[in-house]
Structure formats: structure tokens, C-alpha cells
Amino acid sequence: GFSLLLYFPLRWLLLFPVVSLICLGIGCSGRAVICQRGVLEEQFDPLSLQDDDIWEELKKPAPAVSETASATPSSPAVPDTSQREGPKYVQGFRVQIFASPDRERAVQAQERAEMILEEDVYLEFEAPYYKVRVGDCGSAAQAEKLLEKLRKKGYHDAFRVRTTIQLQPDR
């Protein structure tokens, strides 16, 4: 048979890789471009979000300090949790009636539900969805009763979800 060496003499076989390496070296060389990065300063003010729960925290009056507590500085100040007002958070159930990646649509669904229902209606965000959920049920049985009630009111696609709920002190 024919040999490659007949068509390509040995010197060409040695010269080809050398020329290729030189061309590669020239192509890869060049002036280095240095990108200067500026300093980016970010500031975040949570009050600019107009988030309701932040404003509620600001509207709450500061707890009064009793005179006896300030008269005895050697005793550590321990808050009395037995007399604490406000919601308690526990594991429970709610009924989900709507979910959308569009916040505006979820807010509209929440507002409609608040007009129709007596129960508390919550808008929760779990990426990427805004979810409208109803009620604070301490048991699955309570959630099932609420689910049936909501289905009778037109929320046929509603379903029970396990989540953290608020228990109000007066309930």
C-alpha cells in the first residue's frame, strides 16, 4: 500500500507541529485587558417596602418599665412571658384557596376572600408562588370542616395544608 511518508516527507511532519505551536502562541498572546471594578454601595431600608407587619411593629407602644425593676439594677431583667399579649405560633392547618406567581392577582384573591369569609385570610409567599390561605385550624378535623365550608362558598379547588398558624390569646 501507499504510505503517508511518500506524500509527506518527514521534515514536513516535524515542521507542521512547530508552525502550529508558533501560530497558537501568537494567537494567544496579546495585551492583557484589566477591568477595573468600581465599588458598589448598597443600602437597604426595610421601611421603604411599605410592608404592613413592619409598620404594625412600629405602631405598637413600647412596653412600660416598672419602677421596681429599675430600682434594683442588680437583678437581671427577665420578661414575664406568662402575661404576654399577642399571637402564639404553632403547627396547624390552613386551607389554601389560591396560588399564583403574580402578586397582584394573589392580593385581589385575598381581598375577595376577606369580603366573603368570616375567617382570617393570609397571603403567604413561598417561592415562586403567592398563596392565599384561610383560617387557623389547630387540628386536621377543624381544617376539614373549614374546607367543606369553603367549597360550599365556591372554592372548589381548595385544599388543606399543614403550616405554622397563629393562635390568638382570646381563642
Short mmCIF file of C-alpha atoms in Angstrom, two decimals, residues 86-161:
data_model
loop_
_atom_site.label_atom_id
_atom_site.label_comp_id
_atom_site.label_asym_id
_atom_site.label_seq_id
_atom_site.Cartn_x
_atom_site.Cartn_y
_atom_site.Cartn_z
CA GLY A 86 -50.17 38.73 71.10
CA PRO A 87 -50.37 35.67 68.93
CA LYS A 88 -48.72 32.34 69.62
CA TYR A 89 -47.33 30.42 66.65
CA VAL A 90 -47.80 26.65 66.47
CA GLN A 91 -48.01 23.92 63.83
CA GLY A 92 -51.52 23.57 62.48
CA PHE A 93 -53.56 23.75 59.30
CA ARG A 94 -54.97 26.30 56.89
CA VAL A 95 -56.98 25.89 53.72
CA GLN A 96 -55.33 27.14 50.54
CA ILE A 97 -57.75 28.75 48.10
CA PHE A 98 -55.42 30.38 45.56
CA ALA A 99 -51.81 30.40 44.32
CA SER A 100 -50.11 32.50 41.65
CA PRO A 101 -46.65 33.81 40.80
CA ASP A 102 -48.36 37.19 40.22
CA ARG A 103 -48.57 39.13 43.50
CA GLU A 104 -51.34 41.46 42.27
CA ARG A 105 -53.63 38.57 41.37
CA ALA A 106 -53.00 36.98 44.76
CA VAL A 107 -53.80 40.24 46.58
CA GLN A 108 -57.05 40.53 44.61
CA ALA A 109 -57.97 36.95 45.55
CA GLN A 110 -57.18 37.72 49.19
CA GLU A 111 -59.37 40.84 49.17
CA ARG A 112 -62.29 38.93 47.58
CA ALA A 113 -61.97 36.19 50.20
CA GLU A 114 -61.88 38.72 53.05
CA MET A 115 -65.18 40.17 51.82
CA ILE A 116 -66.87 36.75 51.61
CA LEU A 117 -65.42 34.88 54.59
CA GLU A 118 -65.50 35.43 58.34
CA GLU A 119 -62.20 33.61 58.92
CA ASP A 120 -58.78 35.26 58.79
CA VAL A 121 -57.27 35.28 55.29
CA TYR A 122 -53.49 35.23 54.82
CA LEU A 123 -51.22 35.99 51.87
CA GLU A 124 -48.04 33.92 52.12
CA PHE A 125 -45.08 33.82 49.75
CA GLU A 126 -43.32 30.52 49.10
CA ALA A 127 -41.09 30.98 46.06
CA PRO A 128 -42.19 31.30 43.36
CA TYR A 129 -45.87 31.47 44.43
CA TYR A 130 -48.04 33.86 46.42
CA LYS A 131 -50.56 31.71 48.24
CA VAL A 132 -53.88 32.77 49.74
CA ARG A 133 -54.75 30.67 52.77
CA VAL A 134 -57.68 30.77 55.16
CA GLY A 135 -58.10 30.03 58.86
CA ASP A 136 -56.03 28.96 61.82
CA CYS A 137 -57.01 25.35 62.49
CA GLY A 138 -55.37 23.52 65.37
CA SER A 139 -56.37 20.10 64.04
CA ALA A 140 -56.91 18.35 60.74
CA ALA A 141 -60.58 17.85 61.64
CA GLN A 142 -61.09 21.61 62.06
CA ALA A 143 -59.37 22.18 58.72
CA GLU A 144 -61.63 19.62 57.01
CA LYS A 145 -64.74 21.41 58.36
CA LEU A 146 -63.38 24.71 57.07
CA LEU A 147 -62.55 23.10 53.72
CA GLU A 148 -66.14 21.87 53.28
CA LYS A 149 -67.47 25.33 54.20
CA LEU A 150 -65.16 26.99 51.64
CA ARG A 151 -66.14 24.53 48.91
CA LYS A 152 -69.81 25.37 49.52
CA LYS A 153 -68.89 29.05 49.06
CA GLY A 154 -67.37 28.34 45.64
CA TYR A 155 -63.75 27.47 46.40
CA HIS A 156 -63.93 24.03 44.75
CA ASP A 157 -60.16 23.69 44.21
CA ALA A 158 -59.30 24.49 47.85
CA PHE A 159 -57.22 22.05 49.86
CA ARG A 160 -55.84 21.62 53.38
CA VAL A 161 -52.18 22.48 54.09
#
